[in-house]
Amino acid sequence: MSIETLIVWLFVGLIAGWLASAVVGGGYGVVGDIVIGIVGAFLGGWLFRALGVHAPGSGIVGTIVVAFVGAVVLLLLLRALHRTRYRAT
């Protein structure tokens, strides 16, 4: 992996994670947003492929949209898990 690829992944993760935390609420800081965005990119890619949906747009914009959708789903799952753990104790 080249340094340029790493920078693009970090950029996509930051943008997607930040947008998702702004929509869902309750972000995890800059590093947390990057991690949420990168994991969300994988989750979003898997969801889009499983549903047979193509990314809207192309290039970096389409990548950010897919990562954003995955990050929103991930944040909602984390929020649901956090609530169930909090209620169980």
PDB file of C-alpha atoms in Angstrom:
ATOM      1  CA  MET A   1       0.000   0.000   0.000  1.00  0.00           C
ATOM      2  CA  SER A   2       1.421   3.336  -0.999  1.00  0.00           C
ATOM      3  CA  ILE A   3       1.356   6.446   1.158  1.00  0.00           C
ATOM      4  CA  GLU A   4      -1.109   8.056  -1.256  1.00  0.00           C
ATOM      5  CA  THR A   5      -3.543   5.160  -0.829  1.00  0.00           C
ATOM      6  CA  LEU A   6      -3.243   5.419   2.935  1.00  0.00           C
ATOM      7  CA  ILE A   7      -3.936   9.146   2.821  1.00  0.00           C
ATOM      8  CA  VAL A   8      -7.016   8.590   0.634  1.00  0.00           C
ATOM      9  CA  TRP A   9      -8.318   5.922   3.068  1.00  0.00           C
ATOM     10  CA  LEU A  10      -7.789   8.277   6.012  1.00  0.00           C
ATOM     11  CA  PHE A  11      -9.475  11.138   4.148  1.00  0.00           C
ATOM     12  CA  VAL A  12     -12.479   9.017   3.158  1.00  0.00           C
ATOM     13  CA  GLY A  13     -12.722   7.632   6.686  1.00  0.00           C
ATOM     14  CA  LEU A  14     -12.562  11.071   8.253  1.00  0.00           C
ATOM     15  CA  ILE A  15     -15.201  12.588   5.975  1.00  0.00           C
ATOM     16  CA  ALA A  16     -17.574   9.607   6.158  1.00  0.00           C
ATOM     17  CA  GLY A  17     -17.149   9.198   9.924  1.00  0.00           C
ATOM     18  CA  TRP A  18     -17.621  12.889  10.573  1.00  0.00           C
ATOM     19  CA  LEU A  19     -20.747  13.067   8.407  1.00  0.00           C
ATOM     20  CA  ALA A  20     -22.185   9.942  10.027  1.00  0.00           C
ATOM     21  CA  SER A  21     -21.539  11.242  13.545  1.00  0.00           C
ATOM     22  CA  ALA A  22     -23.140  14.557  12.573  1.00  0.00           C
ATOM     23  CA  VAL A  23     -26.261  12.760  11.302  1.00  0.00           C
ATOM     24  CA  VAL A  24     -26.526  10.075  13.990  1.00  0.00           C
ATOM     25  CA  GLY A  25     -25.023  12.125  16.804  1.00  0.00           C
ATOM     26  CA  GLY A  26     -22.423  11.285  19.390  1.00  0.00           C
ATOM     27  CA  GLY A  27     -19.121  11.047  17.591  1.00  0.00           C
ATOM     28  CA  TYR A  28     -15.958   9.462  18.945  1.00  0.00           C
ATOM     29  CA  GLY A  29     -13.508  12.273  18.179  1.00  0.00           C
ATOM     30  CA  VAL A  30     -11.285  12.653  15.139  1.00  0.00           C
ATOM     31  CA  VAL A  31      -9.528   9.292  15.451  1.00  0.00           C
ATOM     32  CA  GLY A  32     -12.797   7.541  16.263  1.00  0.00           C
ATOM     33  CA  ASP A  33     -14.485   9.166  13.273  1.00  0.00           C
ATOM     34  CA  ILE A  34     -11.683   7.943  11.001  1.00  0.00           C
ATOM     35  CA  VAL A  35     -11.992   4.392  12.347  1.00  0.00           C
ATOM     36  CA  ILE A  36     -15.806   4.480  12.092  1.00  0.00           C
ATOM     37  CA  GLY A  37     -15.517   5.795   8.539  1.00  0.00           C
ATOM     38  CA  ILE A  38     -12.997   3.155   7.421  1.00  0.00           C
ATOM     39  CA  VAL A  39     -14.906   0.277   9.012  1.00  0.00           C
ATOM     40  CA  GLY A  40     -18.091   1.838   7.630  1.00  0.00           C
ATOM     41  CA  ALA A  41     -16.545   1.788   4.147  1.00  0.00           C
ATOM     42  CA  PHE A  42     -16.106  -1.966   4.383  1.00  0.00           C
ATOM     43  CA  LEU A  43     -19.580  -2.420   5.844  1.00  0.00           C
ATOM     44  CA  GLY A  44     -21.142  -0.113   3.251  1.00  0.00           C
ATOM     45  CA  GLY A  45     -19.351  -1.901   0.412  1.00  0.00           C
ATOM     46  CA  TRP A  46     -20.602  -5.241   1.694  1.00  0.00           C
ATOM     47  CA  LEU A  47     -24.172  -3.923   2.105  1.00  0.00           C
ATOM     48  CA  PHE A  48     -24.261  -2.331  -1.341  1.00  0.00           C
ATOM     49  CA  ARG A  49     -22.967  -5.547  -2.959  1.00  0.00           C
ATOM     50  CA  ALA A  50     -25.364  -7.751  -0.959  1.00  0.00           C
ATOM     51  CA  LEU A  51     -28.327  -5.599  -1.981  1.00  0.00           C
ATOM     52  CA  GLY A  52     -27.153  -5.307  -5.598  1.00  0.00           C
ATOM     53  CA  VAL A  53     -27.071  -1.512  -5.409  1.00  0.00           C
ATOM     54  CA  HIS A  54     -24.450   0.540  -7.244  1.00  0.00           C
ATOM     55  CA  ALA A  55     -22.774   3.487  -5.573  1.00  0.00           C
ATOM     56  CA  PRO A  56     -24.282   6.821  -6.552  1.00  0.00           C
ATOM     57  CA  GLY A  57     -21.739   8.785  -8.499  1.00  0.00           C
ATOM     58  CA  SER A  58     -18.240   7.641  -9.214  1.00  0.00           C
ATOM     59  CA  GLY A  59     -14.753   8.159  -7.899  1.00  0.00           C
ATOM     60  CA  ILE A  60     -14.121   9.586  -4.467  1.00  0.00           C
ATOM     61  CA  VAL A  61     -17.668  10.935  -4.082  1.00  0.00           C
ATOM     62  CA  GLY A  62     -19.210   7.504  -4.589  1.00  0.00           C
ATOM     63  CA  THR A  63     -16.700   6.015  -2.172  1.00  0.00           C
ATOM     64  CA  ILE A  64     -17.557   8.603   0.478  1.00  0.00           C
ATOM     65  CA  VAL A  65     -21.301   7.966   0.010  1.00  0.00           C
ATOM     66  CA  VAL A  66     -20.862   4.202   0.444  1.00  0.00           C
ATOM     67  CA  ALA A  67     -18.589   4.723   3.460  1.00  0.00           C
ATOM     68  CA  PHE A  68     -21.068   7.219   4.927  1.00  0.00           C
ATOM     69  CA  VAL A  69     -23.959   4.746   4.652  1.00  0.00           C
ATOM     70  CA  GLY A  70     -21.844   2.024   6.240  1.00  0.00           C
ATOM     71  CA  ALA A  71     -20.672   4.376   9.005  1.00  0.00           C
ATOM     72  CA  VAL A  72     -24.272   5.374   9.811  1.00  0.00           C
ATOM     73  CA  VAL A  73     -25.257   1.705  10.054  1.00  0.00           C
ATOM     74  CA  LEU A  74     -22.214   1.009  12.226  1.00  0.00           C
ATOM     75  CA  LEU A  75     -22.938   3.928  14.570  1.00  0.00           C
ATOM     76  CA  LEU A  76     -26.561   2.823  14.921  1.00  0.00           C
ATOM     77  CA  LEU A  77     -25.412  -0.723  15.728  1.00  0.00           C
ATOM     78  CA  LEU A  78     -22.888   0.578  18.269  1.00  0.00           C
ATOM     79  CA  ARG A  79     -25.558   2.757  19.852  1.00  0.00           C
ATOM     80  CA  ALA A  80     -27.967  -0.202  20.091  1.00  0.00           C
ATOM     81  CA  LEU A  81     -25.269  -2.422  21.622  1.00  0.00           C
ATOM     82  CA  HIS A  82     -24.294   0.279  24.084  1.00  0.00           C
ATOM     83  CA  ARG A  83     -27.892   0.720  25.219  1.00  0.00           C
ATOM     84  CA  THR A  84     -28.464  -3.007  25.716  1.00  0.00           C
ATOM     85  CA  ARG A  85     -25.250  -3.374  27.690  1.00  0.00           C
ATOM     86  CA  TYR A  86     -26.115  -0.335  29.788  1.00  0.00           C
ATOM     87  CA  ARG A  87     -29.622  -1.638  30.541  1.00  0.00           C
ATOM     88  CA  ALA A  88     -28.401  -5.171  31.335  1.00  0.00           C
ATOM     89  CA  THR A  89     -26.129  -4.062  34.166  1.00  0.00           C
TER      90      THR A  89
END
